[in-house]
mmCIF file of C-alpha atoms in Angstrom:
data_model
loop_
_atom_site.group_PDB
_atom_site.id
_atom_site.type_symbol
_atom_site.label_atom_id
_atom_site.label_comp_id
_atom_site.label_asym_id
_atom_site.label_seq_id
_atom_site.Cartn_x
_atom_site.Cartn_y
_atom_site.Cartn_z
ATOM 1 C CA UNK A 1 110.195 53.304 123.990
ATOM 2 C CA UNK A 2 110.963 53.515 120.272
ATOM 3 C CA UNK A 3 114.751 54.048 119.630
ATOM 4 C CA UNK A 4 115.635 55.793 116.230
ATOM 5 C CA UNK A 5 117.084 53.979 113.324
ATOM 6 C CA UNK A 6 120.565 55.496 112.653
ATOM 7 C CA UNK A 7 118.952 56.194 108.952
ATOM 8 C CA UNK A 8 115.865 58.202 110.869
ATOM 9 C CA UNK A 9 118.299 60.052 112.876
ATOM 10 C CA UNK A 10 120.349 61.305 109.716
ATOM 11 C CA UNK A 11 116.555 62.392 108.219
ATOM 12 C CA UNK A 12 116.172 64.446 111.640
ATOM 13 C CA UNK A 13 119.431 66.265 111.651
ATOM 14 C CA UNK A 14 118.874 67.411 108.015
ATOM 15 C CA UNK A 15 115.543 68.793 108.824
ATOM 16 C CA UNK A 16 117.173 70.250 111.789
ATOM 17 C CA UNK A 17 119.941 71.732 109.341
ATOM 18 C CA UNK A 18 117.051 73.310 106.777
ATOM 19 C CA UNK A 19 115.098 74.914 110.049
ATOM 20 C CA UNK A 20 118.266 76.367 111.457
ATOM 21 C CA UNK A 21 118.911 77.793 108.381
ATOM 22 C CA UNK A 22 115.843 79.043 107.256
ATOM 23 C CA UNK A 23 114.869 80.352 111.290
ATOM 24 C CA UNK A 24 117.730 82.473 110.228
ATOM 25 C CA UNK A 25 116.843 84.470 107.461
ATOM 26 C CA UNK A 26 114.345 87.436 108.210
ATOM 27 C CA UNK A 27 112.846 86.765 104.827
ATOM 28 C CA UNK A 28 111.260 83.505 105.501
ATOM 29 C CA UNK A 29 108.173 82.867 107.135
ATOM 30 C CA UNK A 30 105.951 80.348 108.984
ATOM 31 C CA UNK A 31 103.097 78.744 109.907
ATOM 32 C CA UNK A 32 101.329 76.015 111.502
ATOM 33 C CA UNK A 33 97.704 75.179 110.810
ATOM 34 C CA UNK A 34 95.607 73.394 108.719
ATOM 35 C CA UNK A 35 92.679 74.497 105.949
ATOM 36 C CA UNK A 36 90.691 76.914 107.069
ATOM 37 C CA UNK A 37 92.921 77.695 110.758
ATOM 38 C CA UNK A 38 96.290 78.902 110.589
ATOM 39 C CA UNK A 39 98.593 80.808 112.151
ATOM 40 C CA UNK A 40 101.593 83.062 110.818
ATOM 41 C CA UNK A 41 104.497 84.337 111.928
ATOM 42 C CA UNK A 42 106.829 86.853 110.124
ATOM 43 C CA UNK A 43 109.415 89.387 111.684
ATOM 44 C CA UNK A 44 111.220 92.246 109.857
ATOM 45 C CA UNK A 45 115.133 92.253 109.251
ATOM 46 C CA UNK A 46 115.368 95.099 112.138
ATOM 47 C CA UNK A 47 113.294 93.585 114.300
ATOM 48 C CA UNK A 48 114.211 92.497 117.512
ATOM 49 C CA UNK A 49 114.400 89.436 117.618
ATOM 50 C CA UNK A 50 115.485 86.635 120.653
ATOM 51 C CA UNK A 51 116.057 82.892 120.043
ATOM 52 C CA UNK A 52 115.004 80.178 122.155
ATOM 53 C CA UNK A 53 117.068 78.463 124.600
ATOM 54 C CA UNK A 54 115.745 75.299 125.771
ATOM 55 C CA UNK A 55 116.329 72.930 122.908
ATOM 56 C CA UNK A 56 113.565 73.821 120.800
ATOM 57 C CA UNK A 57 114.287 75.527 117.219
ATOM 58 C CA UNK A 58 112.794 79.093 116.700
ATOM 59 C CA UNK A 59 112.255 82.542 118.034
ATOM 60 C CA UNK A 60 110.147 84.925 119.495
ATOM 61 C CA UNK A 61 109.273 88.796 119.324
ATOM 62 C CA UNK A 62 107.347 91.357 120.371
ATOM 63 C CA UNK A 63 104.805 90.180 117.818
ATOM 64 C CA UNK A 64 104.793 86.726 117.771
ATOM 65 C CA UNK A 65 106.777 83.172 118.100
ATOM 66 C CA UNK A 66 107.900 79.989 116.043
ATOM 67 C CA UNK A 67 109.115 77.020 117.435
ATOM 68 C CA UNK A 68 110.007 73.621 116.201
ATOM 69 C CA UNK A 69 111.550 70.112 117.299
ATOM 70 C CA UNK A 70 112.878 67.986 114.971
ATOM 71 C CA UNK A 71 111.749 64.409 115.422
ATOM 72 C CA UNK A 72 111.772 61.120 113.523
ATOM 73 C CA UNK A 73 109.409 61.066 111.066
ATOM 74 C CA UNK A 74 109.152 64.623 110.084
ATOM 75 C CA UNK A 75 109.269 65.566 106.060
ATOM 76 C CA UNK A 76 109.508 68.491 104.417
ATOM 77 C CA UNK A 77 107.463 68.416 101.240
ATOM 78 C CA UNK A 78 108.963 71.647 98.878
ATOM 79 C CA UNK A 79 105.915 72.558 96.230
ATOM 80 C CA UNK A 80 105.053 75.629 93.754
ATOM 81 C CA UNK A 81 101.274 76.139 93.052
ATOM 82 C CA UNK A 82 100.232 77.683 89.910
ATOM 83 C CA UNK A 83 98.240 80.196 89.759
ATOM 84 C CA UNK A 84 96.784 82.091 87.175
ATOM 85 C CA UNK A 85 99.877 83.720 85.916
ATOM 86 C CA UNK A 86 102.254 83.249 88.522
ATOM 87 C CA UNK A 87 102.680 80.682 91.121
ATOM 88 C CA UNK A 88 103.324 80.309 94.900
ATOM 89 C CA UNK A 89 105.805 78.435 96.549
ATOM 90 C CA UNK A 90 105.914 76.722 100.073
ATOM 91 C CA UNK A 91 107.969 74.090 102.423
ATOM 92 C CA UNK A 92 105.338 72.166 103.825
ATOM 93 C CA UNK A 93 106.208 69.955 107.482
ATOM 94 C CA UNK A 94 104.574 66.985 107.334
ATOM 95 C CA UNK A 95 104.237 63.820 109.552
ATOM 96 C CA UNK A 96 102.874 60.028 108.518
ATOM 97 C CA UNK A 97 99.082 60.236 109.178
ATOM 98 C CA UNK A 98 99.539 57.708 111.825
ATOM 99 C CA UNK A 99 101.631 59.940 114.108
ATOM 100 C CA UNK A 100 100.281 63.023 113.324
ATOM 101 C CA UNK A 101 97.115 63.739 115.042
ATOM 102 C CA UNK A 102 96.725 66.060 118.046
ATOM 103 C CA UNK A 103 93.696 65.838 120.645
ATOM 104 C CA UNK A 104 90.524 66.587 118.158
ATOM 105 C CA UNK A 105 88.320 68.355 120.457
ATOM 106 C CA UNK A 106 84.810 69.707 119.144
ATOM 107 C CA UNK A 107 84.449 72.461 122.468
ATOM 108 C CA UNK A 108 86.388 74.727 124.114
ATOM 109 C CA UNK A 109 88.179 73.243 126.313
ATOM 110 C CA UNK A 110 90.344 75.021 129.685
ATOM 111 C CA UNK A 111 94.000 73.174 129.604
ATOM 112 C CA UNK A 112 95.577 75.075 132.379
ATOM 113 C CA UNK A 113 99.010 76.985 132.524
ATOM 114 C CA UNK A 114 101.294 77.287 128.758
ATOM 115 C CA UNK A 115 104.279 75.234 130.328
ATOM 116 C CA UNK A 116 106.070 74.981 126.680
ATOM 117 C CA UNK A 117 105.192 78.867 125.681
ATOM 118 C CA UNK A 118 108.012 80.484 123.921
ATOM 119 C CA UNK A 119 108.971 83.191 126.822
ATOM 120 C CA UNK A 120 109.134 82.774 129.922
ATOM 121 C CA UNK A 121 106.405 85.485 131.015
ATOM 122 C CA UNK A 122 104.259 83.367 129.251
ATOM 123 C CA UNK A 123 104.419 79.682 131.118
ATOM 124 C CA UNK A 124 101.844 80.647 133.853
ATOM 125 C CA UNK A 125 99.318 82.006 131.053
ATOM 126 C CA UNK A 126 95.950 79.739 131.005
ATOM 127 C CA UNK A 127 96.167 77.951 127.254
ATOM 128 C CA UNK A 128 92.485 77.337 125.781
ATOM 129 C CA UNK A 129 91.829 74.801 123.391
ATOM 130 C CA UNK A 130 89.025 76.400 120.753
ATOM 131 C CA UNK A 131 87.748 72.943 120.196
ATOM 132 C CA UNK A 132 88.175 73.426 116.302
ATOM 133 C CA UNK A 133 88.721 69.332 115.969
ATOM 134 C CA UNK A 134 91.549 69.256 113.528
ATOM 135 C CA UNK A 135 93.297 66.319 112.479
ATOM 136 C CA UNK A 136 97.362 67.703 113.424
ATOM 137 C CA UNK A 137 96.985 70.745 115.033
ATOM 138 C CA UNK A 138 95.058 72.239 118.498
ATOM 139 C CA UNK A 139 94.070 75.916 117.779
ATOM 140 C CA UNK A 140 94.024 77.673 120.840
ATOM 141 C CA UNK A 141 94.053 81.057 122.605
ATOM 142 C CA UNK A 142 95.996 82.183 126.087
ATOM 143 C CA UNK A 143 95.632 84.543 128.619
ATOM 144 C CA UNK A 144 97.046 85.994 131.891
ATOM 145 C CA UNK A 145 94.142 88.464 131.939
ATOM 146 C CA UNK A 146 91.503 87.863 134.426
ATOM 147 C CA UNK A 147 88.983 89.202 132.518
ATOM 148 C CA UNK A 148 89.603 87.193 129.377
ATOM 149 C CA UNK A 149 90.259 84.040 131.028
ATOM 150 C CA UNK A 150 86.681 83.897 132.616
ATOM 151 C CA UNK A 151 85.208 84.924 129.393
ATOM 152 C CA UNK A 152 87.324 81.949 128.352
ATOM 153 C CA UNK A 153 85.830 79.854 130.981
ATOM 154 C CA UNK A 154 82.761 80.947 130.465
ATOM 155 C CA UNK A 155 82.605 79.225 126.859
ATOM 156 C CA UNK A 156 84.126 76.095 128.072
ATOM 157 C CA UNK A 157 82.525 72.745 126.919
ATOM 158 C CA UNK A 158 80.546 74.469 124.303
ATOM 159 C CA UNK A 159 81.453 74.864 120.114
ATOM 160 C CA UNK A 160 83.258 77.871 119.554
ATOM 161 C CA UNK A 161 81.137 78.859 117.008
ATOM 162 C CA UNK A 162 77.780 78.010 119.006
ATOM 163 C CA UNK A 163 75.949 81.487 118.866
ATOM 164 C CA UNK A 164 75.213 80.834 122.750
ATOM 165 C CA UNK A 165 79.247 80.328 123.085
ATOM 166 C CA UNK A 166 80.346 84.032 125.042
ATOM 167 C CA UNK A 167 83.360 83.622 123.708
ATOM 168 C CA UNK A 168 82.826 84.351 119.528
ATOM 169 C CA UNK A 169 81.034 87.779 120.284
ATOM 170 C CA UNK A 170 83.999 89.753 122.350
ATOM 171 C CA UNK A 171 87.215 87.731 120.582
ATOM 172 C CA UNK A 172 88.598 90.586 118.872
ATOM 173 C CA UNK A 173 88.188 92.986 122.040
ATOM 174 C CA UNK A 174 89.711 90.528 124.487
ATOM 175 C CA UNK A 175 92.129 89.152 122.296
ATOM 176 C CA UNK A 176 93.913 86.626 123.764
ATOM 177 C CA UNK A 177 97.024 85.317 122.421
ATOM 178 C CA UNK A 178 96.531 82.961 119.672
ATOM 179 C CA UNK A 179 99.001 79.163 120.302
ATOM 180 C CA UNK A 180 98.403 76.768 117.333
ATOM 181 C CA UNK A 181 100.265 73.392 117.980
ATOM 182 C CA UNK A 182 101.358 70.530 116.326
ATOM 183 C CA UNK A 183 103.665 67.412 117.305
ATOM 184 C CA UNK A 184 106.816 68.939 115.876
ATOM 185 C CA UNK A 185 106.292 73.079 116.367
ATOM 186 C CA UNK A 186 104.300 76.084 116.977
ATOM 187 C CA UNK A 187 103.466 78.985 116.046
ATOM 188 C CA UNK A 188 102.207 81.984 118.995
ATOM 189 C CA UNK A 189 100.430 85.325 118.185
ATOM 190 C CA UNK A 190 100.486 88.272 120.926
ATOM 191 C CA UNK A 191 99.189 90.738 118.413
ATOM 192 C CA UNK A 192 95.489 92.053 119.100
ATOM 193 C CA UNK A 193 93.073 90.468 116.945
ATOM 194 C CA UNK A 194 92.680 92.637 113.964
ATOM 195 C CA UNK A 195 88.965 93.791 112.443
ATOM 196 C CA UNK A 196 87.639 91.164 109.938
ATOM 197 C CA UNK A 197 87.916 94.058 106.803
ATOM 198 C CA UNK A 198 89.541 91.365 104.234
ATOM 199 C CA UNK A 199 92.932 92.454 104.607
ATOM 200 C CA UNK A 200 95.845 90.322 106.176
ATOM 201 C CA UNK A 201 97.178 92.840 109.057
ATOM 202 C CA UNK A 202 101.210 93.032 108.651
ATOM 203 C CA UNK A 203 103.201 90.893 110.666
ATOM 204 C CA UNK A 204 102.277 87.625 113.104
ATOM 205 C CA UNK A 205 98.278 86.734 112.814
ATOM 206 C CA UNK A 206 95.451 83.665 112.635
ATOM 207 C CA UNK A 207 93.130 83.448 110.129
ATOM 208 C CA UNK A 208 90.321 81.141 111.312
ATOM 209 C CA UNK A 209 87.322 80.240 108.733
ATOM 210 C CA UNK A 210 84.553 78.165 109.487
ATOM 211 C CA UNK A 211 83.159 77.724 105.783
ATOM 212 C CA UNK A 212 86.734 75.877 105.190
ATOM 213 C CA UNK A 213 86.600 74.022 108.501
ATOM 214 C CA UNK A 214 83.438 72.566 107.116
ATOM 215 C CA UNK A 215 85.167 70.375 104.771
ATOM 216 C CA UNK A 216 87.689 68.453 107.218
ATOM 217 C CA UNK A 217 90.531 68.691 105.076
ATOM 218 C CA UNK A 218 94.236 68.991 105.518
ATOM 219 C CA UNK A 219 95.461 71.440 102.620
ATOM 220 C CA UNK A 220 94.251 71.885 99.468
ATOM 221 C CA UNK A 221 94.101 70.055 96.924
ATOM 222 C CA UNK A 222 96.837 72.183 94.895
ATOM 223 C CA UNK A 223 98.886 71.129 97.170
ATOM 224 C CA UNK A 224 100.993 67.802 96.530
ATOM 225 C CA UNK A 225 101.412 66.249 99.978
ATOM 226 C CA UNK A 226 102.625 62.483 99.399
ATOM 227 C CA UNK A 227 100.021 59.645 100.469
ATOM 228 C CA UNK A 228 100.578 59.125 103.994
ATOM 229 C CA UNK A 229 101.345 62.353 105.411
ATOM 230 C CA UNK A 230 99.364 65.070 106.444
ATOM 231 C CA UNK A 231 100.972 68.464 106.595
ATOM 232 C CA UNK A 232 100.982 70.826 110.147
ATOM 233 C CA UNK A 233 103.132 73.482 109.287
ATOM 234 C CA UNK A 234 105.132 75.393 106.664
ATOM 235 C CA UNK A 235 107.734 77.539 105.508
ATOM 236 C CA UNK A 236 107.305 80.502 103.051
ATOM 237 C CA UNK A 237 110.593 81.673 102.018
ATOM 238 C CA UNK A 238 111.062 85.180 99.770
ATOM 239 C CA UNK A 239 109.000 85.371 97.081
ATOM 240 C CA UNK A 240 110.315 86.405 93.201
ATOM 241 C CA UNK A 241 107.560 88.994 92.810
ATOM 242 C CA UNK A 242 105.209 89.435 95.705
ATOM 243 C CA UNK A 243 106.370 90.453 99.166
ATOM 244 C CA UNK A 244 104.886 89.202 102.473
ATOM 245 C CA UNK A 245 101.401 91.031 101.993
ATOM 246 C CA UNK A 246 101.264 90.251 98.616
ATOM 247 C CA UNK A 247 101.950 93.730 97.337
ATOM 248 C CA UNK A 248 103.858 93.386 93.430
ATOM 249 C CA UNK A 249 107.644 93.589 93.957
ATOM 250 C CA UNK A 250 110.463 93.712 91.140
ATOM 251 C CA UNK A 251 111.051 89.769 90.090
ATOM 252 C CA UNK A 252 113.913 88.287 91.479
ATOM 253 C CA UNK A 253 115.614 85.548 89.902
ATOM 254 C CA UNK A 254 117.781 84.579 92.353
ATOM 255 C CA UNK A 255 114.832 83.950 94.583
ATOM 256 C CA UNK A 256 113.691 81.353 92.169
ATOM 257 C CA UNK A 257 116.760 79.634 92.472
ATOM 258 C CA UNK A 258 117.084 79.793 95.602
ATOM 259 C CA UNK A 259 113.607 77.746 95.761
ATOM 260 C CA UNK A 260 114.444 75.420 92.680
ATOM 261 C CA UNK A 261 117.701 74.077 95.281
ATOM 262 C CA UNK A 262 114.703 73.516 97.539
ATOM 263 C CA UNK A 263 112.651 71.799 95.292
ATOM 264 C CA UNK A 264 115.568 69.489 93.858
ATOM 265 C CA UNK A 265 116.419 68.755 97.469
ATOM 266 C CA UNK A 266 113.039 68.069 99.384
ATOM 267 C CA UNK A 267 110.060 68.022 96.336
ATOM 268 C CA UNK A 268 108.610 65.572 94.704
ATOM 269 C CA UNK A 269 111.389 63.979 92.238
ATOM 270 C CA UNK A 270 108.270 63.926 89.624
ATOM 271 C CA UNK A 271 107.140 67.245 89.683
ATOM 272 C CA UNK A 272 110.601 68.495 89.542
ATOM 273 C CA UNK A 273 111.616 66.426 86.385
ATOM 274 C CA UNK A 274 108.032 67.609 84.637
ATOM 275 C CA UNK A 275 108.818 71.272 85.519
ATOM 276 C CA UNK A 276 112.879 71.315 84.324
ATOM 277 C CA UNK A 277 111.324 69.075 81.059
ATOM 278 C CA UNK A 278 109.115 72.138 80.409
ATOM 279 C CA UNK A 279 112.223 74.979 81.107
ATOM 280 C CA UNK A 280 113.830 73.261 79.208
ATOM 281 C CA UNK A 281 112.417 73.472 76.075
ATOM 282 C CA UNK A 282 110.701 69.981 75.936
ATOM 283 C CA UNK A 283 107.361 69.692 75.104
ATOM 284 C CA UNK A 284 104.356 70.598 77.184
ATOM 285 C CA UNK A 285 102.066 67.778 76.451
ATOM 286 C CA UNK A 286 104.450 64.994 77.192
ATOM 287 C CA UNK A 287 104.537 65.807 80.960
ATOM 288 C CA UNK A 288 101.253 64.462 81.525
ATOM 289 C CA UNK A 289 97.733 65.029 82.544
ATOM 290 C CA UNK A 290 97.725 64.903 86.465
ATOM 291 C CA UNK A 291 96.879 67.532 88.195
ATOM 292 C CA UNK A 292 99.780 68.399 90.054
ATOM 293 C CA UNK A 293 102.265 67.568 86.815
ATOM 294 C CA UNK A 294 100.096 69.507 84.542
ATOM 295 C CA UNK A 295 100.972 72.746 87.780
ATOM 296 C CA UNK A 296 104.317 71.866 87.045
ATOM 297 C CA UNK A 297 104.167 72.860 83.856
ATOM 298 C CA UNK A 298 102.411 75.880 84.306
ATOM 299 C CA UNK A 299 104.986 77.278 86.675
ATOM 300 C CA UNK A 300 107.573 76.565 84.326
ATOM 301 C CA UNK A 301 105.742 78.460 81.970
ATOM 302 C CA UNK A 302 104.775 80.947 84.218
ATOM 303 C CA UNK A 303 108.691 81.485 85.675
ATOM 304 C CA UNK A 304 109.583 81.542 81.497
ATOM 305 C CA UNK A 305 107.443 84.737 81.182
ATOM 306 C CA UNK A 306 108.649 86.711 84.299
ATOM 307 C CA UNK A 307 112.460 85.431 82.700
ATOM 308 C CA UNK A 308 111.610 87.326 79.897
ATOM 309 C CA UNK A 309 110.298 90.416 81.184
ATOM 310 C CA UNK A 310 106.677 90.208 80.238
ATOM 311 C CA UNK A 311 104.349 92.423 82.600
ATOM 312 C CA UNK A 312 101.709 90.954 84.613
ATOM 313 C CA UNK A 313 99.798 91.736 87.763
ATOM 314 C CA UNK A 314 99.057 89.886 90.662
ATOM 315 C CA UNK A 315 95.646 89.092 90.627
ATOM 316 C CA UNK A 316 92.703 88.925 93.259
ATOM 317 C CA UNK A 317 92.492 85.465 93.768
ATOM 318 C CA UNK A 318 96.226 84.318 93.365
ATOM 319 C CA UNK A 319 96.533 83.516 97.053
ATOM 320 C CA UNK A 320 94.725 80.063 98.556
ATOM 321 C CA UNK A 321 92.781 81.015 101.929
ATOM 322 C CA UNK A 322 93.678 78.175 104.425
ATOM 323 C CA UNK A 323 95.952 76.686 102.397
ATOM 324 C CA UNK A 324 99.183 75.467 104.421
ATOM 325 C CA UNK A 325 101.505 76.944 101.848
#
């Protein structure tokens, strides 16, 4: 058994201290997943909503459930992406590649009852694995329903998205819950499966696509995760001028604040100094050429503009598909 350091256990009760916080506020939200499969979860300020009670850190509703443990080893990366002429902004959980990896399987595979669902109802529910073979997080589905679970069975051992697999052709009509899990957390889905028109449906959902999957990466590669760690999950508090479908909102400074205390507290030190170098009036070209420093600039620049008022539209492709963030 490997026994904490007393300097590991200070690093989990911090983390433990940001989720509590931000598990709080109706205006953050989360997911776990990797590029290409993720899941969501988001609740409204008058939603009901009921906390979990058997040590775990999270929530569920009527729509949907988080959950997290806190364990040795897990880091919270803060980052801003720029984009175009704005920028998003993400937590990202992350865990030392070493430690991180969940069970990889390439078919669907039946793993019996959902003992660590978030409710109750939910523990006898038959969990199946899709077989997606990510690196730190199984992708699966669950059901109570007769029906779906021998559909479900019926797939077994075969690729999800093998056109002789039962299972691809009646998903959205059965759908099952959707349970992606990684070493530290959760995310759960128990709304139906929404039509595949383009738009993100509101509240809890998956968004699963193979052409990402393909490529057998993490995140993207906007998105600074140290060498080492491979991110799982994330956090996605308010946003200065987008809300949670990515509809135009008024800016909100104090949001970008409230995300700069993140950033000085869990981001990369360099990308934070490049970025405040830049609002601050230093010049551009001396925070250098990397890709992720020369981001930093532009959402210094970017944040500068909205400062002062200047007009400008959220555009089609501001938003990274499969991106953890």
């Amino acid at each position: 058994m490997t026994i904490a350091t007393a300097e590991e256990m200070d690093d989990v009760r911090a983390v433990e201290a940001l989720l509590r916080t931000s598990l709080a506020d109706p205006e953050t939200a989360w997911s776990v997943g990797s590029f290409g499969a993720i899941a969501e979860f988001m609740r409204d300020a008058d939603e009901t909503v009921t906390e979990l009670t058997d040590g775990r850190l999270g929530a569920y509703t009527s729509r949907g459930a988080v959950a997290f443990t806190p364990i040795p080893g897990l880091r919270p990366v803060a980052y801003e992406t720029a984009i175009n002429s704005g920028w998003n902004h993400a937590v990202a959980f992350c865990l030392p590649e070493e430690a991180c990896a969940m069970t990889r399987r390439s078919v669907v595979t039946e793993l019996g009852p959902d003992r660590d669902a978030a409710r109750d109802e939910d523990r006898d529910a038959i969990l199946f694995d899709l077989g997606l073979d990510l690196l730190a997080v199984d992708a699966c589905v669950r059901s109570a329903d007769p029906e779906v679970i021998a559909c479900l069975r019926a797939g077994s051992g075969k690729p999800i998205f093998d056109h002789a697999n039962p299972i691809g052709p009646r998903l959205v009509e059965l759908s099952p819950n959707r349970v992606f899990v990684g070493r530290a957390g959760r995310v759960e889905v128990f709304q139906p499966i929404p039509p595949a028109d383009g738009k993100s449906p509101e509240g809890p959902h998956t968004h699963v696509m193979p052409q990402l999957l393909k490529g057998g990466r993490t995140h993207a590669a906007t998105t600074p995760i140290p060498e080492g760690f491979v991110p799982f999950a994330a956090m996605h508090p308010a946003h200065p001028y987008k809300d949670a479908l990515g509809q135009r909102i008024p800016f909100r400074q104090e949001r970008v604040d409230a995300f700069q205390a993140l950033l000085d507290r869990w981001g990369n030190p360099d990308l934070v100094a490049a970025k405040r170098h830049v609002a601050e009036g230093g010049n551009p070209d001396e925070v250098g050429r990397g890709r992720h420093l020369q981001a930093a600039r532009r959402v210094a620049e970017n944040q500068a503009r909205y400062r002062r008022g200047e007009i400008m539209e959220i555009e089609a492709d501001e938003e990274d598909p499969g991106a953890c963030e």
